[in-house]
PDB file of C-alpha atoms and ligand atoms in Angstrom:
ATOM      1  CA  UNK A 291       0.000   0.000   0.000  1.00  0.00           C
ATOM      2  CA  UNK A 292       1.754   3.144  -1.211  1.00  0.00           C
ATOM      3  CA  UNK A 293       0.970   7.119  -1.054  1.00  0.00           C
ATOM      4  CA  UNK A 294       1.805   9.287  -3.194  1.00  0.00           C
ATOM      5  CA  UNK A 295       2.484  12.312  -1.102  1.00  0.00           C
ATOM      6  CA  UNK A 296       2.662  15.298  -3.801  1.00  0.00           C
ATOM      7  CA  UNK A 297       1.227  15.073  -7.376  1.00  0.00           C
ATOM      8  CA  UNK A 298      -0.051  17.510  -9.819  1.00  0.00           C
ATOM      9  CA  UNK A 299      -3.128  15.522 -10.595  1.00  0.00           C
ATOM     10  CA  UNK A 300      -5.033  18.778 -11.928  1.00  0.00           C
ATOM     11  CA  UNK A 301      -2.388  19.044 -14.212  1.00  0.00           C
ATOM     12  CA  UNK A 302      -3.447  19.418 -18.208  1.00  0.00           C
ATOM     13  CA  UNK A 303      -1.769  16.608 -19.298  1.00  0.00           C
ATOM     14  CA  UNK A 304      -4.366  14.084 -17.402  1.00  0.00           C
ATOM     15  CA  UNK A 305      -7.487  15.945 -18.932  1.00  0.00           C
ATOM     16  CA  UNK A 306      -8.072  13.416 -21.884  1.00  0.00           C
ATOM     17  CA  UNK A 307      -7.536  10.107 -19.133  1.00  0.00           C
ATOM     18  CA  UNK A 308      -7.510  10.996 -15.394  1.00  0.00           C
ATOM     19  CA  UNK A 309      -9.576   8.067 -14.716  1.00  0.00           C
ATOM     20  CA  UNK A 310      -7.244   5.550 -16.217  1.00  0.00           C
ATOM     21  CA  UNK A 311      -4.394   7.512 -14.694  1.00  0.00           C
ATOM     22  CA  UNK A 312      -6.124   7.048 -10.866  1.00  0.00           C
ATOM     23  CA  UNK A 313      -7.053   3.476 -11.698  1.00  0.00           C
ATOM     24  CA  UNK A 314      -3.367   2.464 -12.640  1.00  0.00           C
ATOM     25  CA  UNK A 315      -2.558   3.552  -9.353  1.00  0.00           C
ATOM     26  CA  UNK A 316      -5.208   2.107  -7.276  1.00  0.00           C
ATOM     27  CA  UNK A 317      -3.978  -0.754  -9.350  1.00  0.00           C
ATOM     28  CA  UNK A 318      -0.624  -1.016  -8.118  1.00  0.00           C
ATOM     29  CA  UNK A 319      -1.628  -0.401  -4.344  1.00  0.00           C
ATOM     30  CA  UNK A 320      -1.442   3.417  -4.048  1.00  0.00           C
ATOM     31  CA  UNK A 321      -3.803   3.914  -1.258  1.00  0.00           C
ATOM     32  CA  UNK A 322      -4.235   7.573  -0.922  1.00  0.00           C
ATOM     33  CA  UNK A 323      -2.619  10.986  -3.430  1.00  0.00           C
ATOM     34  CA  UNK A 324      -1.840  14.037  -2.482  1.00  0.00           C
ATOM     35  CA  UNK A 325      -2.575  16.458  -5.162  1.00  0.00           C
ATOM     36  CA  UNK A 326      -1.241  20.025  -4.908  1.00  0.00           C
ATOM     37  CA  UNK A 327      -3.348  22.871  -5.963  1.00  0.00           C
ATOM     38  CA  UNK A 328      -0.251  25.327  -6.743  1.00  0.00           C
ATOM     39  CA  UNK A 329       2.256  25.024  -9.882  1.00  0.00           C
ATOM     40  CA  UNK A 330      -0.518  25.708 -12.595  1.00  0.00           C
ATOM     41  CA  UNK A 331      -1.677  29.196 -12.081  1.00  0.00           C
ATOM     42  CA  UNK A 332      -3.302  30.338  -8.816  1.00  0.00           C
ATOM     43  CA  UNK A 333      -6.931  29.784  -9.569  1.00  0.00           C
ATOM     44  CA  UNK A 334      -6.199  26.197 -10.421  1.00  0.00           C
ATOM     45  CA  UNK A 335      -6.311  25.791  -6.463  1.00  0.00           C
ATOM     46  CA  UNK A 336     -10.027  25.059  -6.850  1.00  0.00           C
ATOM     47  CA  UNK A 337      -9.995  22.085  -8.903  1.00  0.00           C
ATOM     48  CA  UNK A 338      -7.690  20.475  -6.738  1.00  0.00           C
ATOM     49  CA  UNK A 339      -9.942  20.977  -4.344  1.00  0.00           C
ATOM     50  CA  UNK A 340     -12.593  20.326  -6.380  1.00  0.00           C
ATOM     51  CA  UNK A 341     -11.121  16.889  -7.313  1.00  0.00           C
ATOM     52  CA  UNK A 342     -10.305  15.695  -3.736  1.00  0.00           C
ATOM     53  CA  UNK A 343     -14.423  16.444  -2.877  1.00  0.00           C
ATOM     54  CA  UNK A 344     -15.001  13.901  -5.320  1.00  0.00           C
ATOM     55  CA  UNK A 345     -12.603  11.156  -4.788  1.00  0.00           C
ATOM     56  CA  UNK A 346     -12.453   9.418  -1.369  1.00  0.00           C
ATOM     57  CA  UNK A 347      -8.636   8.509  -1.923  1.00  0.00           C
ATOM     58  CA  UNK A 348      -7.584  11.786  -2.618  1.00  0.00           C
ATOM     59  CA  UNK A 349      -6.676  14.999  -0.839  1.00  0.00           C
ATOM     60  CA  UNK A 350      -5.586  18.535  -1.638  1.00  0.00           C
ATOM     61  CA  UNK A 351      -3.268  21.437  -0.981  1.00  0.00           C
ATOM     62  CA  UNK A 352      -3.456  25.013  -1.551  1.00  0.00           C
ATOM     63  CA  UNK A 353      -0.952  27.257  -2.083  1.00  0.00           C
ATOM     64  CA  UNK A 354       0.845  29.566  -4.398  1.00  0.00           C
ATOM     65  CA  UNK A 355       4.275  28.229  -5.650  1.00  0.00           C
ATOM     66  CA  UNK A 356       7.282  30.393  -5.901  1.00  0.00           C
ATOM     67  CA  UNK A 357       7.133  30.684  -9.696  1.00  0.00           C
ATOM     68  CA  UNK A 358       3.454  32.283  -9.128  1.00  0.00           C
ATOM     69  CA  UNK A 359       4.679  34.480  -6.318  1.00  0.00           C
ATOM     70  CA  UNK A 360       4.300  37.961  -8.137  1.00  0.00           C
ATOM     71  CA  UNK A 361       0.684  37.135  -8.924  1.00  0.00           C
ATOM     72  CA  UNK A 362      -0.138  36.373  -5.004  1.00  0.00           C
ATOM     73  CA  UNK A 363      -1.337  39.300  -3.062  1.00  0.00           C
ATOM     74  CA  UNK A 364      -4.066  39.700  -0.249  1.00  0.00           C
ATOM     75  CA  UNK A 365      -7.081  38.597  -2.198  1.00  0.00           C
ATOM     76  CA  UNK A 366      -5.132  35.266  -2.635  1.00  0.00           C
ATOM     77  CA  UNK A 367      -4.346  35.028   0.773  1.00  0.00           C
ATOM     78  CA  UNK A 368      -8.097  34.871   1.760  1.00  0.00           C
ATOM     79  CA  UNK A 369      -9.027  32.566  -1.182  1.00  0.00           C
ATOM     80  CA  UNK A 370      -6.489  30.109   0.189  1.00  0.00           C
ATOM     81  CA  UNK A 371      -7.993  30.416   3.908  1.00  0.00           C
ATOM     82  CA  UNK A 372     -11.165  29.837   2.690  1.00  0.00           C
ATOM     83  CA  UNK A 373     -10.328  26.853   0.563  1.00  0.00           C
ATOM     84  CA  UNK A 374      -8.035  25.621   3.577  1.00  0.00           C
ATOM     85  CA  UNK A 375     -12.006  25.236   5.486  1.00  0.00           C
ATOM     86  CA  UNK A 376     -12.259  21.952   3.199  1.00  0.00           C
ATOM     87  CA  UNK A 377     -11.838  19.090   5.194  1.00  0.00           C
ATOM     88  CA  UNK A 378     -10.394  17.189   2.739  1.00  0.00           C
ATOM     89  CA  UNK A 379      -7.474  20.219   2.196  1.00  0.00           C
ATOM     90  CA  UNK A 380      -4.820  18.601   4.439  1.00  0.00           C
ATOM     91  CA  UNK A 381      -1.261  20.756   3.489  1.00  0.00           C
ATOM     92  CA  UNK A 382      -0.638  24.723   2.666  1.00  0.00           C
ATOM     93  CA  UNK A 383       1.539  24.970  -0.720  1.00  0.00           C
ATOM     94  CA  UNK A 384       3.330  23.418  -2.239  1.00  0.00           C
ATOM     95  CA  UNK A 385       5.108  27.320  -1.863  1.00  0.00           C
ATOM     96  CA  UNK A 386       8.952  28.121  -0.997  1.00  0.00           C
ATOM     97  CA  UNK A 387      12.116  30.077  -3.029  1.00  0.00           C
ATOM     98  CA  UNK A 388      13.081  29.130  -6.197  1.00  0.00           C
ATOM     99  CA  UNK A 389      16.251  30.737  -7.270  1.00  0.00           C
ATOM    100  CA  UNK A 390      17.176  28.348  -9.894  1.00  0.00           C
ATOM    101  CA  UNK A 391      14.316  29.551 -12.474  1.00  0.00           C
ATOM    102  CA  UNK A 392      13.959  32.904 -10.694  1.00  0.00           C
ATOM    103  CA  UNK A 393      10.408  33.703 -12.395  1.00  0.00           C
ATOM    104  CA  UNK A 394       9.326  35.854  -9.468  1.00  0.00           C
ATOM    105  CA  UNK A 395      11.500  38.347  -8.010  1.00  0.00           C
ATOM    106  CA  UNK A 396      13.815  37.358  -4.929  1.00  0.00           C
ATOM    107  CA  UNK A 397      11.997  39.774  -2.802  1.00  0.00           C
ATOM    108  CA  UNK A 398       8.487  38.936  -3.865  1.00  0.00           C
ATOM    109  CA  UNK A 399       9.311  35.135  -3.045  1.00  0.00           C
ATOM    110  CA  UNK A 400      10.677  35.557   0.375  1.00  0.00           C
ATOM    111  CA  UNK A 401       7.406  37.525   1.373  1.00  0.00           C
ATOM    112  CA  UNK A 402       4.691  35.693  -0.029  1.00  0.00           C
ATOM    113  CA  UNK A 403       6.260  32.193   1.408  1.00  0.00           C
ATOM    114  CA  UNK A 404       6.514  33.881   4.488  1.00  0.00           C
ATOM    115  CA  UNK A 405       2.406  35.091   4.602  1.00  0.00           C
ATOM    116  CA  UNK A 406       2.200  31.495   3.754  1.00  0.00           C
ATOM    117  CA  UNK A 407       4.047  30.128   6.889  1.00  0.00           C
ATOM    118  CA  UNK A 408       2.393  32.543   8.740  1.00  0.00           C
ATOM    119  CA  UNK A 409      -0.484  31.510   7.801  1.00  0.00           C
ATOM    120  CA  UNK A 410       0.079  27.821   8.491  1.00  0.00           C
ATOM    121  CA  UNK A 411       0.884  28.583  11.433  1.00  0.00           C
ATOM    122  CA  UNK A 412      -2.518  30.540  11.952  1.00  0.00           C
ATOM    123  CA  UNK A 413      -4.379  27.726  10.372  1.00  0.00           C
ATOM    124  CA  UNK A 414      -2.169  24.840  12.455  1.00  0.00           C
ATOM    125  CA  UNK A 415      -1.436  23.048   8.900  1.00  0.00           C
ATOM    126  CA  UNK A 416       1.382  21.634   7.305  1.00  0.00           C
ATOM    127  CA  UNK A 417       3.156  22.949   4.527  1.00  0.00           C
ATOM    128  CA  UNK A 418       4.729  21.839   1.347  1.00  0.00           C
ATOM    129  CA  UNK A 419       7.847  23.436   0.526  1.00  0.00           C
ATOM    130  CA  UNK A 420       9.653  23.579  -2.444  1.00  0.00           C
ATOM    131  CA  UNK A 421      13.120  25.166  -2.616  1.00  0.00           C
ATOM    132  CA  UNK A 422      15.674  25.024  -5.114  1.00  0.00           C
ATOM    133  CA  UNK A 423      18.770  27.671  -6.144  1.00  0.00           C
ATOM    134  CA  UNK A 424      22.100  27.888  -4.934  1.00  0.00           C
ATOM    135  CA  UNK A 425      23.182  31.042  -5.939  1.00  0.00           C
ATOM    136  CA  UNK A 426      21.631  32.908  -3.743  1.00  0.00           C
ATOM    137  CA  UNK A 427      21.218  29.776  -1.007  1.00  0.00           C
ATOM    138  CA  UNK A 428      17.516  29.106  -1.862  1.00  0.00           C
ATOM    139  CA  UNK A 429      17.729  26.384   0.960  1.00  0.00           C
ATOM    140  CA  UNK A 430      19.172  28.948   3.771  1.00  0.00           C
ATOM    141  CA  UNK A 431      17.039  31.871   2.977  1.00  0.00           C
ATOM    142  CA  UNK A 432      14.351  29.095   2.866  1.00  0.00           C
ATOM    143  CA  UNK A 433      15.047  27.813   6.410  1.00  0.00           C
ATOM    144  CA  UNK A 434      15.683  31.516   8.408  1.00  0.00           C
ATOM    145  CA  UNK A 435      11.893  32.230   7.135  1.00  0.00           C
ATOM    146  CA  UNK A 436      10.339  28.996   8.094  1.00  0.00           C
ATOM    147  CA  UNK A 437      11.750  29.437  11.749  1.00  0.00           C
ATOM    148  CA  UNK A 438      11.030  32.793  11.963  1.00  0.00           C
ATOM    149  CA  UNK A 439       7.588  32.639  10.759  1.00  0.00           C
ATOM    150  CA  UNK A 440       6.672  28.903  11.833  1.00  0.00           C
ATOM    151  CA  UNK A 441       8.366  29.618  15.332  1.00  0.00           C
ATOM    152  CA  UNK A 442       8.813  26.037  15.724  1.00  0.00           C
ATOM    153  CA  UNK A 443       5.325  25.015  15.788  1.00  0.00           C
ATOM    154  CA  UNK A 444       4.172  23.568  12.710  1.00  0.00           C
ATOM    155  CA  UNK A 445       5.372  20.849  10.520  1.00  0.00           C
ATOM    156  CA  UNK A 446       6.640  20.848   6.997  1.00  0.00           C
ATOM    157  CA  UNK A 447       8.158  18.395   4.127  1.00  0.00           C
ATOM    158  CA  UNK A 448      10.543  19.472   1.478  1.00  0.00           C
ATOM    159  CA  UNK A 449       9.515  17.757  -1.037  1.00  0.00           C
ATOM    160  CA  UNK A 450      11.113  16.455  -4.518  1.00  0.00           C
ATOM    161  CA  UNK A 451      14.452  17.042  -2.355  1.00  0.00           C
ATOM    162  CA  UNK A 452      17.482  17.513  -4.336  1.00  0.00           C
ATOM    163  CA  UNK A 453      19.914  19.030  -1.598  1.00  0.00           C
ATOM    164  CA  UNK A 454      22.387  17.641   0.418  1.00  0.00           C
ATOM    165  CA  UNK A 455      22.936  15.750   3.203  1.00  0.00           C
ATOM    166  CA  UNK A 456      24.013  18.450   5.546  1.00  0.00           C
ATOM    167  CA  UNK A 457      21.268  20.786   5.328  1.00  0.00           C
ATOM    168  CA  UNK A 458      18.521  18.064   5.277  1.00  0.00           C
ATOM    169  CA  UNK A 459      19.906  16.814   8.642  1.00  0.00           C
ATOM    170  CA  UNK A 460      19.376  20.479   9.759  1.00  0.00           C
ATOM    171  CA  UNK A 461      15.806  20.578   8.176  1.00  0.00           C
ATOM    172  CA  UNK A 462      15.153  17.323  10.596  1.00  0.00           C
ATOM    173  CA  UNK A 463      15.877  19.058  13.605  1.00  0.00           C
ATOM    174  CA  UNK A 464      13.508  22.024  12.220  1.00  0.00           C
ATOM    175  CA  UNK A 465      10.533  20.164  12.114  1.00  0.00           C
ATOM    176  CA  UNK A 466      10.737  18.616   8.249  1.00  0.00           C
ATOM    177  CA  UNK A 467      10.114  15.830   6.746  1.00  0.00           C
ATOM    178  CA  UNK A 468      11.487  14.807   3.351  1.00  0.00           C
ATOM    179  CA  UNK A 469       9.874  13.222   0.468  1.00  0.00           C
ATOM    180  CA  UNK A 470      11.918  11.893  -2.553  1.00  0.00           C
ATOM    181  CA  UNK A 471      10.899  11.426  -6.029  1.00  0.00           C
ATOM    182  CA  UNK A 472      11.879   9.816  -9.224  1.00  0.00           C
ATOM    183  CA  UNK A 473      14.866  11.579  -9.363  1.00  0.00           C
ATOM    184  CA  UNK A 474      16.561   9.277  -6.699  1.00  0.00           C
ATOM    185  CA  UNK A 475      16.313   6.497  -9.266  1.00  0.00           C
ATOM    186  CA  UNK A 476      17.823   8.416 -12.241  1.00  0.00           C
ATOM    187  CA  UNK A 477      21.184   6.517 -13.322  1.00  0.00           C
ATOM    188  CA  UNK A 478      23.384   9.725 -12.696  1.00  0.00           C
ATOM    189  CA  UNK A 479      21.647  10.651  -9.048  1.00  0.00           C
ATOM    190  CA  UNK A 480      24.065   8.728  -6.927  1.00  0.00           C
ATOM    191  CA  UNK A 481      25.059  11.645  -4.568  1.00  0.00           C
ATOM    192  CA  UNK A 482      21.210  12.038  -3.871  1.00  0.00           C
ATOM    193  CA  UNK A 483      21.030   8.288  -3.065  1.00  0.00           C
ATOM    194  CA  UNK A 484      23.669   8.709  -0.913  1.00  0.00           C
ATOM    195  CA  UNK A 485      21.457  11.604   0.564  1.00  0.00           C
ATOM    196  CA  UNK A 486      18.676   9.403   0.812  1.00  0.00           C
ATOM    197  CA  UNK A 487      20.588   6.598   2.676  1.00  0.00           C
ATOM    198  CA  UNK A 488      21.953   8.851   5.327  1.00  0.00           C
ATOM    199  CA  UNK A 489      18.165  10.014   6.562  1.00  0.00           C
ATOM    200  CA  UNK A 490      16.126   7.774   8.788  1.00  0.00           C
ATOM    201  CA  UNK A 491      13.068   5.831   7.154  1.00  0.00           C
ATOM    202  CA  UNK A 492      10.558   7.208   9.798  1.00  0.00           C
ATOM    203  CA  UNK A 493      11.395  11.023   8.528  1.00  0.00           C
ATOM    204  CA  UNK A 494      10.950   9.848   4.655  1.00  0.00           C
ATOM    205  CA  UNK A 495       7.833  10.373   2.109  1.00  0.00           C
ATOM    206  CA  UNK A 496       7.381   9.321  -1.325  1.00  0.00           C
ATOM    207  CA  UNK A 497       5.933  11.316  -4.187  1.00  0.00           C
ATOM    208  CA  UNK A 498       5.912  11.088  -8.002  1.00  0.00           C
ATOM    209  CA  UNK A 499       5.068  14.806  -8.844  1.00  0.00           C
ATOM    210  CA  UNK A 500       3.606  13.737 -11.424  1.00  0.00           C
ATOM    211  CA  UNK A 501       3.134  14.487 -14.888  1.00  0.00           C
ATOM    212  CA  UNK A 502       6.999  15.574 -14.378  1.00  0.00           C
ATOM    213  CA  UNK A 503       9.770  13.416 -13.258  1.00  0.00           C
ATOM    214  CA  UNK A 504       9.028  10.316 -14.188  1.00  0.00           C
ATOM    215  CA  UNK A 505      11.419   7.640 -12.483  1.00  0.00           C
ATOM    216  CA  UNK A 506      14.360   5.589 -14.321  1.00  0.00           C
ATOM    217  CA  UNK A 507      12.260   3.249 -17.003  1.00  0.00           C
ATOM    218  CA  UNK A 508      10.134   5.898 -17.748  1.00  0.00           C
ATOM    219  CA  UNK A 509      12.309   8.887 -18.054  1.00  0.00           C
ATOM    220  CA  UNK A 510      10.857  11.063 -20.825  1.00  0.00           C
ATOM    221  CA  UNK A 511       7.071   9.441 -20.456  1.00  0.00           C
ATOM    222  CA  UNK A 512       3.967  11.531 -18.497  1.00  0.00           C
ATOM    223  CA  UNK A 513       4.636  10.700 -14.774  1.00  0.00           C
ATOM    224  CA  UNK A 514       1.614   9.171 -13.109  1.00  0.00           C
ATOM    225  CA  UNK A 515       0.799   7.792  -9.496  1.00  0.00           C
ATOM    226  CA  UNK A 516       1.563   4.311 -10.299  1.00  0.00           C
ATOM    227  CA  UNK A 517       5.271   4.710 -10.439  1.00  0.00           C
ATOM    228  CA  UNK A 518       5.848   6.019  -6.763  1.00  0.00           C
ATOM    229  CA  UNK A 519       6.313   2.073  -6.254  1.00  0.00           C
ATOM    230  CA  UNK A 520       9.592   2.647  -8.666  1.00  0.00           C
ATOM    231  CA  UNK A 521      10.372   5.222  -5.850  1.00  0.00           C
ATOM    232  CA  UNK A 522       9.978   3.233  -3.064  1.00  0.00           C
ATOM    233  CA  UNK A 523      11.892  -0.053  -4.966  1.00  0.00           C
ATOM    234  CA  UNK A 524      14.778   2.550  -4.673  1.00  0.00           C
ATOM    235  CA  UNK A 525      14.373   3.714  -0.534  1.00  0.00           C
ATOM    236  CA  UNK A 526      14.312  -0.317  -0.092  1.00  0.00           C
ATOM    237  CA  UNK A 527      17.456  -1.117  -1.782  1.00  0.00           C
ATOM    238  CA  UNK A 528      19.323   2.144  -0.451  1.00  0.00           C
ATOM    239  CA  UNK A 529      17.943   0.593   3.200  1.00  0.00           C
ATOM    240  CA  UNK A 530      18.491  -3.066   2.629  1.00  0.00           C
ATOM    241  CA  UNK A 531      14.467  -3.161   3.240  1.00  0.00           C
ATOM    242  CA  UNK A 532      11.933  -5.333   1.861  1.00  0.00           C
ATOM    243  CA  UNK A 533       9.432  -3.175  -0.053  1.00  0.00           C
ATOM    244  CA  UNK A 534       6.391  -3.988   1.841  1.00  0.00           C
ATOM    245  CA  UNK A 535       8.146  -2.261   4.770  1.00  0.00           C
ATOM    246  CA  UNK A 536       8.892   0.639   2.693  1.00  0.00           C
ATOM    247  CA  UNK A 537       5.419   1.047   1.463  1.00  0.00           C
ATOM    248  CA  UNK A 538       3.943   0.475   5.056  1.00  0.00           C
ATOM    249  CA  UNK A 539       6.980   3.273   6.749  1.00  0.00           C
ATOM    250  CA  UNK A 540       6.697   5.939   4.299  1.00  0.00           C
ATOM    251  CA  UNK A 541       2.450   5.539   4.009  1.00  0.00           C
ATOM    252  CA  UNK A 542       2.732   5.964   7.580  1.00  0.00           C
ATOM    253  CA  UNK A 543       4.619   8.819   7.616  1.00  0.00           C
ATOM    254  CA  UNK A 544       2.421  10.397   4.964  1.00  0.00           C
ATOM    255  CA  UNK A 545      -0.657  10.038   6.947  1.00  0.00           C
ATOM    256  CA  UNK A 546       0.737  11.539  10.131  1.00  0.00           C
ATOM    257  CA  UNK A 547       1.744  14.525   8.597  1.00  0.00           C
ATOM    258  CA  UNK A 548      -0.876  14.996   6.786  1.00  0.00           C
ATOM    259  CA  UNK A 549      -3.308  14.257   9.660  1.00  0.00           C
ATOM    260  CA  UNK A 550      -5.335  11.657   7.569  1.00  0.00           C
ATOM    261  CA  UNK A 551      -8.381  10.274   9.085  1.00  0.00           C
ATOM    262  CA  UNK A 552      -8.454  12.114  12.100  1.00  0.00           C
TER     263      UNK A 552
HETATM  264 NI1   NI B 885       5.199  19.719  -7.345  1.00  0.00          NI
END
């Protein structure tokens, strides 16, 4: 039994099959999705949402993502409270820096992640957090906002992870989580494997983020649900695990921090 913990299921590219997509996966043993409402334009929020109402094995996020940063202002920030109300809306973002693309301005990124924590915070929810960019330190910047702003009391993943070891050892100890995805498996991602091994199981997620991404074996297809078990094949060998136990740790995981069920 898997979960996918972050996937763009709203995305365009699963207009002409969605159904067939979320079969294959139920298929395969993926128990529950995550899909985030941020990454396709702001209003697209809403049919996350929208989808999540509709399927029992599926929740939601809301958020605005870095890249979407300049278009955020107040009226966004009470469209995502009141879309946080639905009880099937379980995480804030996926929001964050991203300094590799840069498609919002640095300034404009640091503020609206930080409403975003703040609100969190407010709302007692997790948060999805994307960060990439080294130059400025994405990942630093990243972290001095999320303690000043989450002051320690809420709970967030970084997900897709592509840092290092170092600094995710320091995100542990700030209250993250961290959720790999297909990338781990890609033939020239050894130093994030290495990452990967050096983390304990019981502060690990998987995710696809699908349509992009798609694991070693499918590199250049759509990314769907289905293959987070390619994701999880990888966590097992890395930690000399069988997969069940994989599948059962990093569920587990999922559902606490995502408060399902309760
Ligand atoms: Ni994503």
């Amino acid at each position: 039994m898997w979960l996918d913990s972050h996937c763009h299921l709203t995305a365009d590219r699963f207009d002409e099959d969605r159904a067939f997509v979320l079969a294959r996966a139920r298929e395969v043993g993926v128990k529950e999705m995550v899909a985030i409402g941020s990454g396709y334009g702001i209003a697209a929020n809403q049919a996350a949402v929208d989808l999540a109402k509709t399927e029992p094995d599926i929740y939601a996020t809301v958020g605005v993502h870095p890249h979407e940063a300049s278009e955020s202002d107040e009226n966004v920030l009470a469209k995502i409270r009141e879309w946080s109300v639905d009880p099937k809306v379980v995480a804030i973002g996926e929001c964050g820096l991203d300094y590799h693309y840069m498609k919002s301005h640095r300034d404009i990124q640091r503020e609206v992640f930080a409403q975003q924590i703040a609100l969190a915070r407010e709302l007692d929810m997790p948060v999805s957090i994307h960060v990439r960019g080294d130059e400025p330190d994405a990942y630093s910047e990243m972290l001095e906002i999320w303690l000043a702003e989450g002051r320690g009391e809420i709970q967030g993943v970084l997900h897709c992870y592509t840092g290092n070891l170092p600094f995710a050892l320091l995100a542990l100890e700030a209250n993250f989580m961290v959720s790999f995805s297909g990338i781990v498996t890609f033939k020239n991602s050894a130093s994030l494997r290495e990452v990967a091994q050096g983390l304990p199981l019981e502060r690990l997620m998987v995710e696809t983020d699908a349509p992009f991404l798609a694991p070693e074996g499918h590199r250049g297809k759509r990314n769907e649900p289905a293959f987070v078990v390619r994701v999880g094949e990888c966590l097992a060998e890395l930690h000399g695990k069988e997969l069940s136990e994989i599948s059962q740790i990093t569920r587990h995981n999922a559902q606490t921090f995502y408060r399902l069920g309760s």
